[in-house]
Every structure is written in structure tokens, then in C-alpha cells.
Short mmCIF file of C-alpha atoms in Angstrom, two decimals:
data_model
loop_
_atom_site.label_atom_id
_atom_site.label_comp_id
_atom_site.label_asym_id
_atom_site.label_seq_id
_atom_site.Cartn_x
_atom_site.Cartn_y
_atom_site.Cartn_z
CA UNK A 1 87.86 163.57 118.07
CA UNK A 2 86.39 160.72 120.13
CA UNK A 3 86.66 157.06 119.10
CA UNK A 4 83.44 155.06 118.92
CA UNK A 5 84.54 151.80 120.57
CA UNK A 6 81.21 150.09 119.83
CA UNK A 7 82.45 149.35 116.30
CA UNK A 8 85.57 147.50 117.49
CA UNK A 9 84.88 143.80 117.74
CA UNK A 10 86.99 141.34 119.73
CA UNK A 11 87.73 137.94 118.31
CA UNK A 12 89.73 134.79 118.65
CA UNK A 13 91.52 133.76 121.79
CA UNK A 14 92.29 130.68 123.86
CA UNK A 15 90.06 129.16 126.53
CA UNK A 16 91.61 126.75 129.05
CA UNK A 17 89.65 123.47 129.06
CA UNK A 18 91.85 121.10 131.07
CA UNK A 19 95.19 119.40 131.45
CA UNK A 20 97.40 117.44 133.82
CA UNK A 21 100.61 117.92 135.76
CA UNK A 22 102.89 116.13 138.20
CA UNK A 23 105.99 117.11 140.16
CA UNK A 24 106.85 113.46 140.85
CA UNK A 25 107.37 110.31 138.78
CA UNK A 26 104.29 108.99 136.97
CA UNK A 27 103.59 106.46 134.22
CA UNK A 28 101.63 109.01 132.16
CA UNK A 29 99.95 112.41 132.19
CA UNK A 30 96.32 112.09 131.08
CA UNK A 31 93.31 114.35 130.67
CA UNK A 32 89.80 113.27 129.67
CA UNK A 33 86.80 115.37 128.59
CA UNK A 34 88.99 118.15 127.15
CA UNK A 35 87.84 117.84 123.52
CA UNK A 36 84.19 118.49 122.67
CA UNK A 37 81.99 120.08 120.02
CA UNK A 38 82.49 123.47 121.71
CA UNK A 39 85.70 124.12 119.73
CA UNK A 40 86.89 122.85 116.37
CA UNK A 41 90.57 123.69 117.01
CA UNK A 42 92.69 123.07 120.11
CA UNK A 43 96.19 123.99 121.23
CA UNK A 44 98.13 121.91 123.76
CA UNK A 45 101.16 123.45 125.46
CA UNK A 46 103.48 120.94 127.16
CA UNK A 47 106.74 120.68 129.09
CA UNK A 48 107.50 117.09 130.12
CA UNK A 49 110.67 115.48 131.48
CA UNK A 50 111.38 111.86 130.62
CA UNK A 51 112.93 109.87 133.48
CA UNK A 52 116.62 109.04 133.39
CA UNK A 53 117.95 105.50 133.44
CA UNK A 54 118.65 104.52 129.85
CA UNK A 55 119.35 105.99 126.44
CA UNK A 56 116.63 106.32 123.86
CA UNK A 57 113.63 107.47 125.86
CA UNK A 58 111.14 109.50 123.83
CA UNK A 59 108.05 111.52 124.68
CA UNK A 60 104.97 110.04 123.04
CA UNK A 61 101.19 110.49 123.02
CA UNK A 62 97.95 108.65 122.32
CA UNK A 63 94.36 109.82 122.03
CA UNK A 64 91.59 108.71 124.38
CA UNK A 65 87.95 107.86 123.79
CA UNK A 66 85.41 107.38 126.59
CA UNK A 67 88.12 107.23 129.27
CA UNK A 68 90.18 104.60 127.43
CA UNK A 69 93.53 105.08 125.71
CA UNK A 70 93.44 104.05 122.04
CA UNK A 71 96.34 101.62 121.45
CA UNK A 72 95.31 100.34 118.01
CA UNK A 73 97.80 100.70 115.14
CA UNK A 74 95.94 103.67 113.64
CA UNK A 75 98.58 106.40 114.04
CA UNK A 76 100.90 107.93 111.44
CA UNK A 77 103.71 110.49 111.81
CA UNK A 78 106.23 112.44 109.77
CA UNK A 79 109.13 114.34 111.42
CA UNK A 80 111.69 116.87 110.29
CA UNK A 81 114.27 118.11 112.78
CA UNK A 82 117.61 119.80 113.11
CA UNK A 83 120.15 119.36 115.89
CA UNK A 84 123.49 120.78 116.92
CA UNK A 85 126.67 118.73 116.84
CA UNK A 86 129.71 118.76 119.08
CA UNK A 87 131.65 120.80 116.54
CA UNK A 88 131.21 124.57 116.77
CA UNK A 89 128.44 125.79 114.52
CA UNK A 90 127.72 122.35 113.09
CA UNK A 91 124.29 120.82 112.71
CA UNK A 92 122.46 117.79 111.39
CA UNK A 93 119.14 117.71 109.56
CA UNK A 94 117.05 114.56 109.69
CA UNK A 95 113.60 113.23 108.91
CA UNK A 96 111.62 110.13 109.81
CA UNK A 97 108.16 108.77 109.18
CA UNK A 98 105.91 106.00 110.43
CA UNK A 99 102.53 104.56 109.51
CA UNK A 100 100.30 102.04 111.22
CA UNK A 101 101.89 102.50 114.64
CA UNK A 102 100.19 102.46 118.05
CA UNK A 103 101.36 105.95 119.17
CA UNK A 104 102.79 109.26 118.00
CA UNK A 105 106.31 110.37 118.94
CA UNK A 106 106.63 114.04 119.90
CA UNK A 107 110.34 114.33 120.76
CA UNK A 108 112.64 114.42 117.77
CA UNK A 109 115.14 111.90 119.13
CA UNK A 110 116.23 109.99 122.21
CA UNK A 111 115.76 112.28 125.19
CA UNK A 112 117.30 110.72 128.26
CA UNK A 113 120.34 108.90 129.61
CA UNK A 114 121.63 107.65 132.93
CA UNK A 115 123.29 110.95 133.79
CA UNK A 116 120.78 113.60 132.76
CA UNK A 117 117.06 114.22 132.68
CA UNK A 118 115.78 115.62 129.40
CA UNK A 119 112.79 117.93 129.05
CA UNK A 120 110.74 118.22 125.88
CA UNK A 121 108.77 121.46 125.46
CA UNK A 122 106.38 122.31 122.68
CA UNK A 123 102.91 122.85 121.32
CA UNK A 124 100.52 120.40 119.71
CA UNK A 125 97.79 121.81 117.45
CA UNK A 126 94.73 119.53 117.17
CA UNK A 127 91.94 119.79 114.61
CA UNK A 128 88.32 118.55 114.81
CA UNK A 129 88.88 116.11 117.66
CA UNK A 130 85.17 115.68 118.40
CA UNK A 131 84.17 114.79 114.82
CA UNK A 132 83.09 111.15 114.43
CA UNK A 133 83.32 111.04 110.61
CA UNK A 134 86.95 111.95 109.85
CA UNK A 135 90.56 111.23 110.75
CA UNK A 136 92.24 113.47 113.34
CA UNK A 137 95.30 115.56 112.46
CA UNK A 138 97.96 117.16 114.66
CA UNK A 139 100.88 119.54 114.14
CA UNK A 140 103.67 119.33 116.72
CA UNK A 141 106.36 121.96 117.29
CA UNK A 142 109.02 120.96 119.81
CA UNK A 143 112.49 121.56 121.28
CA UNK A 144 114.51 119.18 123.43
CA UNK A 145 118.00 118.12 124.40
CA UNK A 146 118.96 114.61 123.21
CA UNK A 147 120.79 111.99 125.25
CA UNK A 148 123.89 112.85 123.20
CA UNK A 149 123.68 116.45 124.49
CA UNK A 150 122.49 117.79 121.13
CA UNK A 151 119.91 120.54 121.15
CA UNK A 152 117.09 119.61 118.81
CA UNK A 153 114.32 121.58 117.14
CA UNK A 154 111.63 119.70 115.31
CA UNK A 155 108.28 119.91 113.58
CA UNK A 156 106.10 116.91 112.99
CA UNK A 157 102.69 116.06 111.58
CA UNK A 158 100.55 113.26 112.95
CA UNK A 159 97.26 111.54 112.25
CA UNK A 160 94.90 109.27 114.12
CA UNK A 161 93.34 107.33 111.27
CA UNK A 162 89.93 106.31 112.58
CA UNK A 163 86.45 107.82 112.30
CA UNK A 164 85.94 108.23 116.02
CA UNK A 165 85.27 111.19 118.30
CA UNK A 166 88.21 111.83 120.63
CA UNK A 167 87.71 113.40 124.06
CA UNK A 168 91.10 113.03 125.77
CA UNK A 169 94.85 112.61 125.38
CA UNK A 170 97.71 110.98 127.29
CA UNK A 171 101.46 111.69 127.26
CA UNK A 172 103.99 109.00 128.21
CA UNK A 173 107.54 107.76 127.56
CA UNK A 174 108.22 104.90 125.19
CA UNK A 175 109.82 103.07 128.13
CA UNK A 176 110.09 103.80 131.86
CA UNK A 177 108.14 106.68 133.40
CA UNK A 178 107.85 110.43 133.19
CA UNK A 179 109.88 112.26 135.81
CA UNK A 180 107.58 115.27 135.94
CA UNK A 181 105.78 117.72 133.71
CA UNK A 182 102.57 119.33 132.61
CA UNK A 183 100.31 119.94 129.67
CA UNK A 184 97.50 122.43 129.19
CA UNK A 185 94.69 122.14 126.65
CA UNK A 186 93.12 125.30 125.20
CA UNK A 187 90.13 125.60 122.93
CA UNK A 188 90.65 128.10 120.12
CA UNK A 189 87.73 130.51 119.78
CA UNK A 190 86.55 130.82 116.16
CA UNK A 191 85.60 134.49 116.32
#
């Protein structure tokens, strides 16, 4: 019996729309004109290394509008993460939250020290970035190695609390520069 393939419909999928990368030290990785009315949902895949030099460096992000990074205190975040300890099989579970800050933090904890570079890898799901009449929401899923040599796995939710269309995003460290890294933005096809 033959199969009639005309009745099988394709659907969904990811379409690459932009991103940024660097193999050398930079202040930030930024991409503009990646969010539009073409897609309602977006997925960002990232792998970024924070420069060494001091403890407590964290990977962070801000949205962009019209080629300008939004630094207003309109961001909120909630984190839940688990990390290993130095004892065999041990682990810690932690949570944090923030409201009215000027950025979102993607790495679960401090990610760099003077001896080692730390890379944070993950995905950031973005919803309705081009809408001008609602807040923007994000779901972050990440893994990194902390400055204390603890492996960390975290999930966080974020919001940009302003009724403004967003067309870009920037990744940076809370202090110092990024050593290297990349991010790729994909539009999620509805059907």
C-alpha cells in the first residue's frame, strides 16, 4: 500500500534571525533588529565566558529598543538553582529574587575568579518581544561552574516591565568584560 504524503503537514521549527559572537575580549555581545512582528516566540541559545580577574562576575542581559540598551529599573527576576559541594554527592539548593533592577542575571552565581575562566551556557525563551502594549517575559535555563568550583544548574524567570516594543538584546558581565562567546536568536514558527 502506498502512503499519500500530501496529507502530512509540516509544522513548527526554528528560523535563525540573528546573533553575535566574539573570540576575543569585549564589553558586551549585542544584536539589534532580531525581534519583530514576524514571530511571537523566540529562543536564544548562548555560551558566554566571563573574563577572569575577580570573584563574583555574573552573566547578565538587558533588552534594546531602537538601537539603545534599556537601563531603566524595569526588570524583575526569580531564580532557583542547585549546585554541587566539595563533599562527594552533596549539593545545595538556593533561590533568589529581585524587582526594580536595571538588568537580569542569567548565571546562577558568581562565575569567575583570578585563576579560571567560567562559561555559562543556556537557553533564553522570549515571548511577544515586539508587542508595545504588554510586559515582556523570559524563561532562562542555564548551567555554569561557579568561582568556588561548584557546578550549578539553574532555572530563572524574568520580566521587562514596560509597555514597549523590544527589537534587540545585549549580554554583558556585571563587572569587567566578556572573554568570548556567542548567542543565536531563533524565531519559533507557529505552525
